[in-house]
Each structure stands twice: as structure tokens, then as C-alpha cells.
């Protein structure tokens, strides 16, 4: 299955990636190849087989409502590229 | 205006009251805490962490479903809702999609005109709440993840609301029920309960709905009504001018009193839901369902009806006494105590509503404080003091207020302040004589003697004033009549 440039651009947008025209073309062919490979699965006859998202056979894995604790703020922010006032700082989301 | 039909649906987001968060033992009582101090590796979505469903959250969400007349689904599934936005740490939100916990319920609202209307509920599902963004200086935003991972119910109404007033009533009713059954704090200011409103308009006669506009994140009753009123007017004006309403997300700007378009392209609804591989399906059996059913208390509407039928209350009083469960419980305990001393349920309602509510409002306290301020035993004591003739009604009101503020028993207050009703004829006769000698009484005395017997009421009032309300009104009147006849 071949993806159109628009579809590749849309996927890039969803992943918040900015791709140049060359990259879009490169991704178009690479993603299409991957999809084609996956399409092999279409050959399997799955008539009567229910869609499966879980293979463990488990159900209702629940835990009691007990508090086990939180991280310290230093630990929470340890990996933050940028921070201020005890919070993660990012580029404004509603940028003009 | 009436040439257009208005269609409104509400999505209510309500925190589920639990000790820990939705998917791990991170504490949930973050309200008022410093940013990022109620965060765990799971709420932070760090790689390698495994979300495990909070049992209490599922139980309370199902209880809510029952209170909203929903079907609880035997099987429900968590799904990943993918989108990239910094309020989410993982790049997806764990939610429920095609197999929610509860489906197809309804609640009833009562409009100002007195009509009852049933509003359908499409579904109730469980999800995790997101972190909070605040906009900081030039081009930056700050994020606090204390709220991330909080257990949240999303309750989606059918598009059956037709006016902003109905939307507000629905929101209020939902809060009443959730707080009543103990699954939500009802605290709108802290964001424990908030709603998104979907609204569209179409000309009368048009079959299909108009384009739907979603107004996001409304956290007050007043805003929901104002935002919808504005939005309906905006859409109708647009259509009348030959324009087109675009499907979009808007925000309510309270300061400007208008809805404002948000950049829709950034929020393209392409969530790519798929079943959460980390969480096996929730399967609930009949025993579990029966346990939830057994937890369901009598709901506000049913209780209001019963108060009217069993206690002869009018609709207005019954409404007020069922605003919150703590008040209804207090009232019924009062009724039981009053019954033992021969006082009526109506008498109890008057004390709770006239004195209790007045003082709570005046002192700025919550309804649930009433039982602490004036325990049922004190309430019954006051009613008994009046019934026994120990104190007059007006003194009893003072005693109620003093007891409310100090916590002392009514009997102790009456004793300490010497407030017992004066029924001793000798003591009272001298007060009566004193009052009749007062020049201010002259006019009423003349009127009384001139045949206007009702003028005696004025004199009774003077005696009451002279005794700070402690005089027995019947004896006062008899003595006044005797004295006036004698002299």
C-alpha cells in the first residue's frame, strides 16, 4: 500500500515532526515499504476469529486503593530540560 | 430567534474520590499542594512503569452509573487516546473508548417553570486526568503534573438539552447526585467537576443537526449558562447573515463575556484509539454488581418525594432539605427526636431552614457543619423547651443562635442567662403595672377603652420588650386585661 505525500505529512504533523520536502519523499517510500510488508498479514484467513488485543487471558487486574507515596519534587524534575518555580517549562502552546 | 432549534450536549468530567490515583499508589489529595509534589513514576509516565487499575475508582464509577440509571457493562476496556500536548506526559491518555464501563442512562431536571424533563446519558467512562498548564512570560508555559493520573469519570449526555438554563440545571443536578453518593467532592473551583458543552443550531424544519461547536473547560454553573447563551446568539446571527458555522473548539472568556475560537488545526481529532495493552479488560460478575446496587443510597429526588409525602412538607422546603445528603440525614434524625416529644416534622423543618440555614449562611459555613454546630440532641432540646413552655419562641431563637456559636446545650444557656419564661403572676403583675404607667402606653390604653380591643397587642409587645421576650404571652394578656378593667 503506497502512502500519499499528504498522508505522510499528516502523520508527521500528529507526531509533531517537521519534515523537509526531501524527507517527506524519503519517508513516503520507507513507510510505504513497511506497510507493504505488514500487508502480508492480509493473506491469513481470519474468518470467525475475534479481534485480539490481549493474549494473557487475564481480566480485572485491580489494586486496592492504597497510597504508596510520591516522588520528591527534585526527582520529578530531574530529567526536565527546563524548569521554573518547581514546574516543567516548555515553549508556549498557544504561540501566535 | 424561535425560527431556530438549539441542541446542547454536555460532557462532564468528575474526579472520583479515592485515596490514590487511577493507576498507582500516588496520593490523590493534591488540592492546594505545591506544584509537582503529588507525582509518581506512573503519573509521570516514565518508561517501564505499569499502570494498575484502582479498584475503588471502578466501584465508585459503577455506583455513579447506577445512580444515573445506566447499564453497567459486564466487560469494559481501557484504550489509549493518542495526542501530543504537554499536559500529557506519555503522548497518550488512558481512557475508555468503544467499550465504556456504563451506557445508556438518564437523570431528570426540573425547570424554573416547574416542568420535569428527562435527559438521556449516552455513556460514563473512566480515564486519567491530565496535568495543568499555566502560561508564563513570553512564549513559555509551566506544567504542574499533580493532577495527572487522577481518576476521572467522563459522563456524556445525549444531545437533549435545549436551552442554556436546561444545561445549567443538568450540571447542577449531576453535582448534587455525585456529591450525594460520595463519589465526588463537588468542588468546582478546584476543578473536581467541570464540563465541556457542545452546541449547534439549525433552522426549524431542517432535519440534520447544525455544525457542532465545543466550548471547553467550564467550571461554574453561571459560566455554562452564559457561554451557551452567547454561543447560540453568535451562531444564529452568523446564519442569519448568510454565514456558515464551522465545527470548532472554543473557549469561554469570562472577562470579555464571549466565546473565543481556539486554533482547531493544532487539535485535529485524530486520536488513533487502540486497546491499552498494559491493562487487561475489566470483567464484572453478578455478585460484584449486586454489591454496588447494595451501596446505592436513596437518591435526592426519591428522598424529596418521600419528605413531601411522609412529613407533609411543601416542595420548596423538601427541595432545600434534600440539597445535600448531610442536611437530609440531619433533618430526619431531628424528626425522629422531635416525634418522641410530640413535635411535628414541619416544626423541625422550620428550625433547620429558618434558623439553621440562616446562621450557616451568615457565618459562611457549609451545610454539613450544621450537625456539628447544633447536634440533633440540642435541636430536640430547644424544640422541647418551647413545647414545655419553658421559654418563649423568640427566646428559643436566641438560644439556638448561642448554642450554634458556643456549642453549649440549650438548657445550660437558658439556665446561665436566666431566660426561663416568666409565668409567675405576681412578678408579672408588677411589670404590667409598670408598663401601663409608661406615657408611651397612654394612646393604646385610650384606644382599648374606646372599644378597640386589639390595641392590647401593642401593650403585650411593651411587656415583652420590658422582659426581653421572657414573659408568657397568654398570662401577659390576661393580666393586662385585668388591670385595664380594674383601674
Tab-separated table of C-alpha atoms in Angstrom, chain A residues 13-96:
chain	number	residue	atom	x	y	z
A	13	UNK	CA	2.045	16.574	11.968
A	14	UNK	CA	0.465	14.198	14.507
A	15	UNK	CA	3.942	13.262	15.734
A	16	UNK	CA	4.911	16.958	15.846
A	17	UNK	CA	7.757	16.402	13.366
A	18	UNK	CA	8.698	18.989	10.815
A	19	UNK	CA	9.958	17.283	7.656
A	20	UNK	CA	11.551	18.878	4.628
A	21	UNK	CA	10.203	18.018	1.157
A	22	UNK	CA	13.108	15.596	0.628
A	23	UNK	CA	12.437	13.924	3.962
A	24	UNK	CA	8.743	13.648	3.151
A	25	UNK	CA	9.602	11.808	-0.041
A	26	UNK	CA	12.077	9.554	1.726
A	27	UNK	CA	9.510	8.750	4.446
A	28	UNK	CA	6.834	8.185	1.813
A	29	UNK	CA	8.815	5.354	0.268
A	30	UNK	CA	10.094	3.918	3.563
A	31	UNK	CA	6.723	3.963	5.334
A	32	UNK	CA	5.063	2.517	2.245
A	33	UNK	CA	7.572	-0.334	2.248
A	34	UNK	CA	6.863	-1.080	5.893
A	35	UNK	CA	3.126	-1.075	5.266
A	36	UNK	CA	3.547	-3.371	2.298
A	37	UNK	CA	5.485	-5.813	4.449
A	38	UNK	CA	2.792	-5.715	7.134
A	39	UNK	CA	0.213	-6.327	4.443
A	40	UNK	CA	1.478	-9.897	4.278
A	41	UNK	CA	-0.814	-10.451	7.246
A	42	UNK	CA	-3.795	-9.817	4.976
A	43	UNK	CA	-3.179	-13.212	3.450
A	44	UNK	CA	-4.110	-15.001	6.656
A	45	UNK	CA	-7.712	-16.160	6.726
A	46	UNK	CA	-9.194	-14.754	9.947
A	47	UNK	CA	-12.809	-15.555	9.258
A	48	UNK	CA	-14.529	-16.177	12.576
A	49	UNK	CA	-11.565	-15.015	14.630
A	50	UNK	CA	-12.337	-12.187	17.035
A	51	UNK	CA	-10.020	-9.192	17.063
A	52	UNK	CA	-7.492	-9.764	19.833
A	53	UNK	CA	-5.789	-7.087	21.881
A	54	UNK	CA	-4.828	-9.209	24.873
A	55	UNK	CA	-3.208	-12.604	24.899
A	56	UNK	CA	-2.642	-13.080	28.615
A	57	UNK	CA	-6.166	-14.288	29.333
A	58	UNK	CA	-6.191	-12.061	32.386
A	59	UNK	CA	-9.097	-9.828	33.338
A	60	UNK	CA	-9.897	-7.307	36.075
A	61	UNK	CA	-6.383	-6.843	37.361
A	62	UNK	CA	-7.160	-4.358	40.101
A	63	UNK	CA	-5.269	-2.977	43.042
A	64	UNK	CA	-6.690	-1.825	46.402
A	65	UNK	CA	-6.958	1.946	46.838
A	66	UNK	CA	-3.825	2.357	48.942
A	67	UNK	CA	-1.316	5.199	48.942
A	68	UNK	CA	2.278	4.116	48.421
A	69	UNK	CA	3.851	7.560	48.098
A	70	UNK	CA	5.065	10.170	45.660
A	71	UNK	CA	8.437	11.246	44.314
A	72	UNK	CA	10.214	14.272	45.709
A	73	UNK	CA	9.961	17.322	43.508
A	74	UNK	CA	13.689	17.129	42.822
A	75	UNK	CA	13.223	13.610	41.476
A	76	UNK	CA	10.184	14.648	39.426
A	77	UNK	CA	12.113	17.454	37.780
A	78	UNK	CA	15.413	15.573	37.492
A	79	UNK	CA	15.001	14.963	33.755
A	80	UNK	CA	13.315	18.255	32.917
A	81	UNK	CA	15.213	20.065	30.157
A	82	UNK	CA	13.967	23.339	31.581
A	83	UNK	CA	12.124	24.347	34.744
A	84	UNK	CA	10.885	27.328	36.724
A	85	UNK	CA	9.024	27.726	40.021
A	86	UNK	CA	9.020	23.976	40.607
A	87	UNK	CA	7.390	23.312	37.248
A	88	UNK	CA	8.391	21.993	33.857
A	89	UNK	CA	8.925	24.831	31.440
A	90	UNK	CA	8.043	24.353	27.770
A	91	UNK	CA	7.529	26.553	24.764
A	92	UNK	CA	4.138	28.248	24.929
A	93	UNK	CA	1.410	26.103	23.479
A	94	UNK	CA	-0.784	28.948	22.294
A	95	UNK	CA	2.017	30.706	20.478
A	96	UNK	CA	0.871	33.325	17.992
